[in-house]
Coordinates of C-alpha atoms and ligand atoms in Angstrom, one line a residue:
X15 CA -21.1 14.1 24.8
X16 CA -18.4 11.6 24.3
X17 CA -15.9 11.3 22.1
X18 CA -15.3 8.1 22.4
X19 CA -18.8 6.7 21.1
X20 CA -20.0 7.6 17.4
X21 CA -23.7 6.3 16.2
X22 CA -23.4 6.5 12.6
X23 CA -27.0 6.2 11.8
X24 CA -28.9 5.0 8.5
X25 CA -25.9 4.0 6.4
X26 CA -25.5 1.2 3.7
X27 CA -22.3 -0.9 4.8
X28 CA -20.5 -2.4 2.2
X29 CA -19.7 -6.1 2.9
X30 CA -15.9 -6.4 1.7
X31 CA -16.5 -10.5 1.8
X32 CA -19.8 -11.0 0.0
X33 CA -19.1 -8.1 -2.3
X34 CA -22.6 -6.2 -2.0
X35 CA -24.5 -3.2 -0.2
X36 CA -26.1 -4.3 2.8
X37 CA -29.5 -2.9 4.1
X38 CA -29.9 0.5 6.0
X39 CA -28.0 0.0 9.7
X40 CA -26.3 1.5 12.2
X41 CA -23.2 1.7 13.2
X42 CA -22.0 1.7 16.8
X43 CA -18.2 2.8 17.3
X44 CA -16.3 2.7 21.0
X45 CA -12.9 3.2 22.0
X46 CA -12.0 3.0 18.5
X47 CA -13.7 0.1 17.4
X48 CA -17.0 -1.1 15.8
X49 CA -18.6 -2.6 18.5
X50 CA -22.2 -3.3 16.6
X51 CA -23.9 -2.8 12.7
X52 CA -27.5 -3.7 13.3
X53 CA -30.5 -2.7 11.0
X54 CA -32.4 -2.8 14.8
X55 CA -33.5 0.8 16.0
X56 CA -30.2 1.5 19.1
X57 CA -29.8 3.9 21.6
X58 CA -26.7 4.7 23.1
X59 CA -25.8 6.9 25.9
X60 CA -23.6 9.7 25.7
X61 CA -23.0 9.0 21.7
X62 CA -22.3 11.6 19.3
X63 CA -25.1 10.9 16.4
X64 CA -24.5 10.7 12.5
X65 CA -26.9 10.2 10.4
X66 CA -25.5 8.8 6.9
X67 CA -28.8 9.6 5.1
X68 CA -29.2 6.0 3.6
X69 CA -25.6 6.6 1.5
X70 CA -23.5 3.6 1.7
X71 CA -20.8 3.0 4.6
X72 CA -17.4 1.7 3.1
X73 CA -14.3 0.1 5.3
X74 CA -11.4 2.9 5.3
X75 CA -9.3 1.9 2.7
X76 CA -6.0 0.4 2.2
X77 CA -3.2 1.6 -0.6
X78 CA -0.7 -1.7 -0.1
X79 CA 1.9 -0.1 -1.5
X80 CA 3.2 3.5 -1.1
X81 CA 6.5 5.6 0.3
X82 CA 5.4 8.7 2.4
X83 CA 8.7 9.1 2.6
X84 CA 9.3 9.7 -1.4
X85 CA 8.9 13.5 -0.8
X86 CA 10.7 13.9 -4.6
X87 CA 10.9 12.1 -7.6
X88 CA 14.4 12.5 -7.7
X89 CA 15.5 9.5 -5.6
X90 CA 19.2 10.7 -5.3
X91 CA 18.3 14.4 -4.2
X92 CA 16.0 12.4 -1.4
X93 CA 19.1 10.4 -0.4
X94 CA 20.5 13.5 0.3
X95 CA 18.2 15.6 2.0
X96 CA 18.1 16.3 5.8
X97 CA 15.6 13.6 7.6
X98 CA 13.7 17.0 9.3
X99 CA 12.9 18.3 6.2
X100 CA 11.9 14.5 4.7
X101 CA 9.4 14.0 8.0
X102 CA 7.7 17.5 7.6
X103 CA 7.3 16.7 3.6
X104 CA 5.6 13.1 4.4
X105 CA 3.5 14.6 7.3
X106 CA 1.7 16.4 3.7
X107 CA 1.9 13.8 1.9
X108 CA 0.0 11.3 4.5
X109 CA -2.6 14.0 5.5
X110 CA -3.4 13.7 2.1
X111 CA -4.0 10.2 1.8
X112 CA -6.3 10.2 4.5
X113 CA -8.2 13.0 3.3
X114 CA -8.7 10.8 0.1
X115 CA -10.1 8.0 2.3
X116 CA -6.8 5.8 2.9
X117 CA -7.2 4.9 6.8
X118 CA -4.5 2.6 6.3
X119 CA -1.1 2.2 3.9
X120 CA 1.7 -0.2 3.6
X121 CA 5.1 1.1 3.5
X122 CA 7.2 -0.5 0.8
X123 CA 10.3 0.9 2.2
X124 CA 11.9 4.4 3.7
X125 CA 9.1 4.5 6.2
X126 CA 10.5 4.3 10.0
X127 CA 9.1 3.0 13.4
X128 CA 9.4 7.0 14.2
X129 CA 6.7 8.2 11.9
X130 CA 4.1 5.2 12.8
X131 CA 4.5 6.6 15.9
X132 CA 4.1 10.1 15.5
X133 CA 0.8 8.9 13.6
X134 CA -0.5 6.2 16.4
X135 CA 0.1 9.4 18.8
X136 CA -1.6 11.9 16.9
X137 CA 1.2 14.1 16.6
X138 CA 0.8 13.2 12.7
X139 CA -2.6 13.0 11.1
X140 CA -2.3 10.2 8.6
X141 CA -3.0 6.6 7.4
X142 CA -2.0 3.8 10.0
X143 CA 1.3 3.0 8.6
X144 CA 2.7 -0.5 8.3
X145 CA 6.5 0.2 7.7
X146 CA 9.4 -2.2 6.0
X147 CA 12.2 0.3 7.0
X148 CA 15.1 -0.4 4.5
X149 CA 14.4 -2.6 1.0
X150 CA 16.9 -5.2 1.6
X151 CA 18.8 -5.4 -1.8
X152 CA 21.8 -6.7 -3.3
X153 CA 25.0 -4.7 -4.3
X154 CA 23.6 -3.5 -7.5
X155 CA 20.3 -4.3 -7.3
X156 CA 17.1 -1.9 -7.4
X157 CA 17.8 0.0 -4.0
X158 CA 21.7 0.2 -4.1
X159 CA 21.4 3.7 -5.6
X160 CA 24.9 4.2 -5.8
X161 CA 25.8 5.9 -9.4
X162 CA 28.4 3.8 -11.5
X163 CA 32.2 4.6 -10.4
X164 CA 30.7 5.1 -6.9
X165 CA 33.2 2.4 -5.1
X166 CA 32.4 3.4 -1.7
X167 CA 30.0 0.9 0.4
X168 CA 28.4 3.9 2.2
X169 CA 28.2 6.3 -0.6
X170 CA 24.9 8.6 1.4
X171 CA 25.6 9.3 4.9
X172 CA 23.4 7.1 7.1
X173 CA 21.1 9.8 8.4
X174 CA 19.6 9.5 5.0
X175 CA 17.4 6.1 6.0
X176 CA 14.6 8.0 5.2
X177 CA 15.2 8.4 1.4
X178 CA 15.5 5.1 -0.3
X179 CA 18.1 3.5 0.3
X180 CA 18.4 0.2 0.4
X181 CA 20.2 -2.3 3.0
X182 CA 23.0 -3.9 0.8
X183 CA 23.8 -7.3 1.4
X184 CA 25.4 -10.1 -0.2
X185 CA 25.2 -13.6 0.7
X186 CA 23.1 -15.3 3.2
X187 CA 24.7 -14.3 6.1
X188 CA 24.6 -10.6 5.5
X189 CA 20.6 -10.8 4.1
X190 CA 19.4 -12.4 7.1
X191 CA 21.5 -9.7 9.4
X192 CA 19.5 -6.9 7.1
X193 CA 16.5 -8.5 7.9
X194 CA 16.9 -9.1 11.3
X195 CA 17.8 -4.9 11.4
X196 CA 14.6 -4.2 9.8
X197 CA 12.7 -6.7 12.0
X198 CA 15.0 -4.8 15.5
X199 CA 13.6 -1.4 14.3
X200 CA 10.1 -2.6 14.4
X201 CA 9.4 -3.2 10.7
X202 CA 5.8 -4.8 10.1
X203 CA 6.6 -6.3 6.8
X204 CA 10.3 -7.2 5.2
X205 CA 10.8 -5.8 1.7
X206 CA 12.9 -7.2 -0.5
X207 CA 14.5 -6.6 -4.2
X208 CA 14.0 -10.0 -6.1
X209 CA 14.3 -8.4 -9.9
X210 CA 15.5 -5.1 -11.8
X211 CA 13.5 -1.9 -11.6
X212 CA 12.9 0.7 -13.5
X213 CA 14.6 4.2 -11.2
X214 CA 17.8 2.2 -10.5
X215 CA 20.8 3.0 -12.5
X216 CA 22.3 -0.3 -13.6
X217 CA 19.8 -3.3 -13.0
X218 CA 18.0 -5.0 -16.3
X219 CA 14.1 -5.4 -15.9
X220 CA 13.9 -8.7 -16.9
X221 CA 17.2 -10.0 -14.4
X222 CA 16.5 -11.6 -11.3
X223 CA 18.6 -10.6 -7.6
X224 CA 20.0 -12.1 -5.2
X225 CA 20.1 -16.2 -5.3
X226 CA 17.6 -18.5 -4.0
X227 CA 19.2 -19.2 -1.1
X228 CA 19.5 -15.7 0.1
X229 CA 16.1 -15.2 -1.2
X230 CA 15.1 -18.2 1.3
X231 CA 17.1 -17.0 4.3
X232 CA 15.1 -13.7 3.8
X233 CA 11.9 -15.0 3.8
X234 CA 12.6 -17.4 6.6
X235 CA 14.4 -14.5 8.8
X236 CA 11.2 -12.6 8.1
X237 CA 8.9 -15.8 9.3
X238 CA 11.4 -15.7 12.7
X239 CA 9.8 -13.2 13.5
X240 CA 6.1 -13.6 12.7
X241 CA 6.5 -11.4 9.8
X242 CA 6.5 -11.9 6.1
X243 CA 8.7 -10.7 3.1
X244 CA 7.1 -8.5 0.0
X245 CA 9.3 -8.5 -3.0
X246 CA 9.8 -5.8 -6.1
X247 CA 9.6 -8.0 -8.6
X248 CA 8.4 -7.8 -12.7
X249 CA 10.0 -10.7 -14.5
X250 CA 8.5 -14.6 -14.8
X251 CA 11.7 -15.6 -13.9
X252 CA 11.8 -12.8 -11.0
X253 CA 8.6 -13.7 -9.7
X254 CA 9.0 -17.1 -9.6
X255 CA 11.9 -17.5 -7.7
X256 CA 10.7 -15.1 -5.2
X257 CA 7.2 -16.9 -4.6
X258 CA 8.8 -20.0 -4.3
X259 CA 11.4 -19.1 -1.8
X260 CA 8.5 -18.1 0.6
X261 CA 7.8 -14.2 -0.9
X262 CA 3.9 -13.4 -0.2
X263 CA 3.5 -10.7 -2.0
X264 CA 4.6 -9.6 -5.5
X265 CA 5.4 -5.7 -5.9
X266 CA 4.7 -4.5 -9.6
X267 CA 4.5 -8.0 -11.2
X268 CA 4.0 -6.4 -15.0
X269 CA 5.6 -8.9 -16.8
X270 CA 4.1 -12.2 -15.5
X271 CA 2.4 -14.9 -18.0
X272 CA 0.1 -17.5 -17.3
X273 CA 2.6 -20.0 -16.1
X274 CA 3.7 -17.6 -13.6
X275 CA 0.5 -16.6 -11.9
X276 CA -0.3 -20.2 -11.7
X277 CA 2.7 -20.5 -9.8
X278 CA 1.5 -17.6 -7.3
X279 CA -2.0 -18.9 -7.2
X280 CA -0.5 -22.8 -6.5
X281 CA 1.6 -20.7 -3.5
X282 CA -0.6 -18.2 -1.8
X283 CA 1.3 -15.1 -3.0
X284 CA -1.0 -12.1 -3.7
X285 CA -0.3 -9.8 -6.5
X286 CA 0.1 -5.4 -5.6
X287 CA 0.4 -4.0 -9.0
X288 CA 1.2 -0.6 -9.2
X289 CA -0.7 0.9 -12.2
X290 CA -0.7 4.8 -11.8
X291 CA 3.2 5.2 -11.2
X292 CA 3.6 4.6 -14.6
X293 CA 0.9 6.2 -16.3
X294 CA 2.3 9.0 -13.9
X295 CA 5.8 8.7 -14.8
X296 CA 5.5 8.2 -18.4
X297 CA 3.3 11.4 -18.6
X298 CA 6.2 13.3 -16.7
X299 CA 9.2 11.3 -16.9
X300 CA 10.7 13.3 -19.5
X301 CA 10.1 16.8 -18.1
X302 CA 11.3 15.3 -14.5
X303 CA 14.7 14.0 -16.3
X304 CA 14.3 11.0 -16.7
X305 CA 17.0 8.9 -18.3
X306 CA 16.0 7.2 -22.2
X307 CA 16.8 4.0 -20.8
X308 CA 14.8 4.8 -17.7
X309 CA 11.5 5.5 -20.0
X310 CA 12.4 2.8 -22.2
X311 CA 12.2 0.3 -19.0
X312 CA 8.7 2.5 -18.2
X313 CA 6.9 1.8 -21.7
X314 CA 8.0 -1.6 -21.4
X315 CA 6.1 -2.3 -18.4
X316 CA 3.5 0.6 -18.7
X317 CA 2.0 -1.2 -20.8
X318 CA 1.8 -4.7 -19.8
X319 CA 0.3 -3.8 -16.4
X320 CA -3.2 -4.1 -17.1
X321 CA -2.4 -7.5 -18.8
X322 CA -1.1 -8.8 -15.8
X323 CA -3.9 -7.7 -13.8
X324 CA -6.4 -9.3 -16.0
X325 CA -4.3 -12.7 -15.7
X326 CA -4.0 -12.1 -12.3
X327 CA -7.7 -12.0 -11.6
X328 CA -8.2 -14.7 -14.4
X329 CA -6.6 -17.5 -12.5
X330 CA -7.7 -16.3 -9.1
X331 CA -4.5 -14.6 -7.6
X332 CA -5.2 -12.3 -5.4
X333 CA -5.0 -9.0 -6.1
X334 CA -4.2 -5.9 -3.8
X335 CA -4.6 -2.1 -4.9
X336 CA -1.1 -0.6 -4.5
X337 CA 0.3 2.7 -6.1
X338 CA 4.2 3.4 -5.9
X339 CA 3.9 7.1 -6.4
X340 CA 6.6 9.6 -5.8
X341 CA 6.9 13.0 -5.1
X342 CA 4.2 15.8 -6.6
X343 CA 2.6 12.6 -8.1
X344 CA 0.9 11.2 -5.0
X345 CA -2.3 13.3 -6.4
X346 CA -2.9 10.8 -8.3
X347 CA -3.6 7.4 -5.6
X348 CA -7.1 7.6 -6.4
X349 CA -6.8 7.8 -9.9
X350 CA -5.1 4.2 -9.5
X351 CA -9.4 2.8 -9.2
X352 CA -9.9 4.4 -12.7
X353 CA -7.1 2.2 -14.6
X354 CA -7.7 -1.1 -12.5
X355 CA -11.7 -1.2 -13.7
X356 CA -10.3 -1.5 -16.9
X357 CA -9.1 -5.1 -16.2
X358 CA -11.9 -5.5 -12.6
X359 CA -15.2 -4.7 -11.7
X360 CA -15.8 -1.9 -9.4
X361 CA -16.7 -4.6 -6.3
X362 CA -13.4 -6.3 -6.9
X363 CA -11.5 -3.0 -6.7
X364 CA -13.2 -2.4 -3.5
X365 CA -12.6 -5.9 -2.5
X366 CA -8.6 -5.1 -3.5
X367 CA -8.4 -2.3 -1.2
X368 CA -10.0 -3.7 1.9
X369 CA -10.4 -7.4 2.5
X370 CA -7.8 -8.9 0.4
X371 CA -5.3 -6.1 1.6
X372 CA -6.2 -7.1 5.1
X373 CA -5.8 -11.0 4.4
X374 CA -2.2 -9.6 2.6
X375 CA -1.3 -7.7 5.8
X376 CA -2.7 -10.2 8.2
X377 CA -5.3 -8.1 9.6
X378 CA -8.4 -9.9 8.7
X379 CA -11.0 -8.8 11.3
X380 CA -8.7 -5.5 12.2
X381 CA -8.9 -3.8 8.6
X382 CA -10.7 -4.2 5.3
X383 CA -14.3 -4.8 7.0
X384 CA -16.9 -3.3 8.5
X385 CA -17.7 -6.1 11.8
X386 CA -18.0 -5.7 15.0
X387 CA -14.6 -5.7 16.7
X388 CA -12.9 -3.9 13.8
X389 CA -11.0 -0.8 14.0
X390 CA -13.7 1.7 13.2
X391 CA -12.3 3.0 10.1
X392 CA -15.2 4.1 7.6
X393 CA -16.2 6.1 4.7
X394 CA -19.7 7.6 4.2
X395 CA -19.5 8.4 0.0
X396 CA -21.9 9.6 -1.9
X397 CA -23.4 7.5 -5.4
X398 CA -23.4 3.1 -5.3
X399 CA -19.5 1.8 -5.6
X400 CA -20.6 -1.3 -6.7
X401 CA -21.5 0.6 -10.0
X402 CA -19.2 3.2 -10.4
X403 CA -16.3 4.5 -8.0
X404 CA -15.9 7.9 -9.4
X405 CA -16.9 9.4 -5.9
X406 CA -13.6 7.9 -4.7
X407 CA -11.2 10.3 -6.9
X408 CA -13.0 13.5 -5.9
X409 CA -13.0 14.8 -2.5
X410 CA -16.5 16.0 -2.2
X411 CA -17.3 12.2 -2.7
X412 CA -16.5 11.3 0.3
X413 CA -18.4 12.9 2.8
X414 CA -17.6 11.0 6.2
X415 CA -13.7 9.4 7.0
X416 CA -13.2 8.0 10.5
X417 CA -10.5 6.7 11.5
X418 CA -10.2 4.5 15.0
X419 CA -13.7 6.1 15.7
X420 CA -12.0 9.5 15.0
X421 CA -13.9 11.8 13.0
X422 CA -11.1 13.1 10.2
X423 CA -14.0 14.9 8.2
X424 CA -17.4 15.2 8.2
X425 CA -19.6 17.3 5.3
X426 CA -23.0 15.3 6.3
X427 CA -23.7 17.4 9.5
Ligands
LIG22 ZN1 7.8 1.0 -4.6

């Protein structure tokens, strides 16, 4: 038998584009990649043979925003711990996320070029990992993490790159250099602080960072080279600047109103809210803590997420399913699904965690679909997804994960 070639036999794929269960099929997987779906009867030499039992065949799925490397909640104790001991945490936490049908992740900073690696090579088993290396940020602004009296520039040692520390620059000159660092260490995506957050010590939520013209020079620097720029962002203001400077996609985004998500829709930027961070965070935040004004920022935007989801979808921005979880708290990725069929159907979740993650990521035809030519990542789940996705939060929902025609698990043998 080889390895290489799976037959995943009478299986339902979902079509990420039309948004609906196709008829029984099979599957044909080489090398890697889906190389047929065809409801006509196949043989293939040498295959190893699945049979799906007529349950529906989803594409792997995509979390848009996540930190493997945010072993803690406690950002400062991250900063300081050894990058060993940070790698052997993530390895956890990305098994995990595969095992809970995420085939592929986006890194919104602290991820490396040395862990995508040790994934692509199997040393790792996890998501394929597209990383942004350092969140560029401005001195004071939601990645410099230095505590208040702190006057040094370098106030963590440098062999903490792992935690989340961000590149501080100021001024055009020293943004585009931080880009151009992340883009020379192999960085698939440029990320970017455009607006206060809510674990950073001194930043207001509703202020914007950096000016437009640095802003510009790190969208363009990004552009240079073929990539684009994601920005952490909540505020109207925030947003706006950010998407008009060139940003494609909006991190968080809590606090937009219709003006602003008319402003995204007008200039292609896609939405990644992050939904379960804070329903995590404000369930924990005090035991973990956390700072009043910290939770004070939290409620604040906890509860205007959905809101901007529902406006999101309402004027047709694109939205992506993203998470943001730290620490203990990346149990709850799948959970995100539950909250965001509060403001979306269950086929435009899907939808938000394949396809339109792809078209984010510029993967269309790689990701986010089952057609020939794709990478062959796929879940078998039990139950219809179009009506409910509960089978996606428990683990004995999802009963076959491939991943580049690797079999990760398998329960329908
Ligand atoms: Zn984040």
């Amino acid at each position: 038998m080889n390895a290489q070639r799976l037959l995943i036999d009478n299986v339902r794929p979902f079509d990420s584009r039309r948004g609906r269960v196709a008829p029984a099929s099979r599957i044909i997987v080489e090398s890697g990649r889906i190389v047929e779906i065809t409801p006509e009867p196949r043989q293939v030499d040498d295959a190893q043979r699945i049979d799906g039992g007529g349950r529906v065949v989803l594409p792997g799925l995509i979390d848009a925003h996540v930190h493997v490397t945010a072993t803690s909640h406690d950002l400062m104790s991250l900063a300081l711990k050894p990058p060993s001991l940070i790698t052997a945490e993530s390895s956890r936490i990305m098994r995990d996320m595969l095992l809970r049908g995420f085939t592929t992740v986006r890194d919104a900073g602290g991820a490396d070029f040395g862990l995508q690696e040790a994934v692509a090579s199997g040393l790792f088993e996890g998501p394929r990992l597209f990383v942004a290396g350092f969140p560029v940020s401005q001195t004071g602004g939601h990645a410099d993490m230095r505590p208040k009296g702190v006057r040094q520039r370098e106030f963590f040692c440098t062999c903490a790159g792992l935690g989340l520390i961000g590149a501080i620059a100021d001024g055009v000159g020293e943004v585009r250099r931080a880009v151009r660092e992340q883009v020379r260490h192999g960085a698939n995506q440029i990320k970017i602080m455009a607006g206060g957050g809510i674990a950073s010590p001194s930043d207001p939520l509703e202020g914007t960072q950096f000016s437009e013209d640095e802003l510009r020079a790190a969208c363009e620097e990004a552009a240079a080279a073929n990539l684009y720029a994601m920005a952490h962002a909540y505020s109207p203001r925030a947003v706006t600047r950010a998407v008009r400077a060139g940003v494609r996609s909006i991190e968080h985004g809590n606090l937009i109103d219709q003006a602003t998500a008319r402003v995204m829709r007008s200039e292609g930027a896609y939405l990644v809210p992050t939904l379960s961070t804070y329903l995590a965070l404000s369930d924990e935040g005090q035991r973990l803590g956390w700072s009043a004004a910290m939770l004070d920022k939290l409620a604040t935007v906890g509860q205007r997420g959905i809101d901007a989801v529902r406006l999101a979808v309402s004027e047709g921005v694109p939205v992506v399913f993203g998470t943001d979880l730290l620490g203990h708290m990346h149990d709850r990725q799948s959970g995100e699904f539950d909250l965001r069929l509060q403001a979306m159907n269950p086929v435009q979740a899907l939808q938000s965690a394949t396809l339109i993650a792809a078209q984010l990521m510029q993967q269309e035809g790689q990701l986010g679909e089952l057609v020939a030519g794709a990478w062959a990542d796929l879940l078998v789940v039990e139950g219809d997804p179009t009506r409910e996705l509960s089978m996606l939060t428990r683990p004995a929902g999802l009963r076959l994960i491939v991943q580049g025609g690797r079999i990760v698990k398998n329960t329908l043998a």
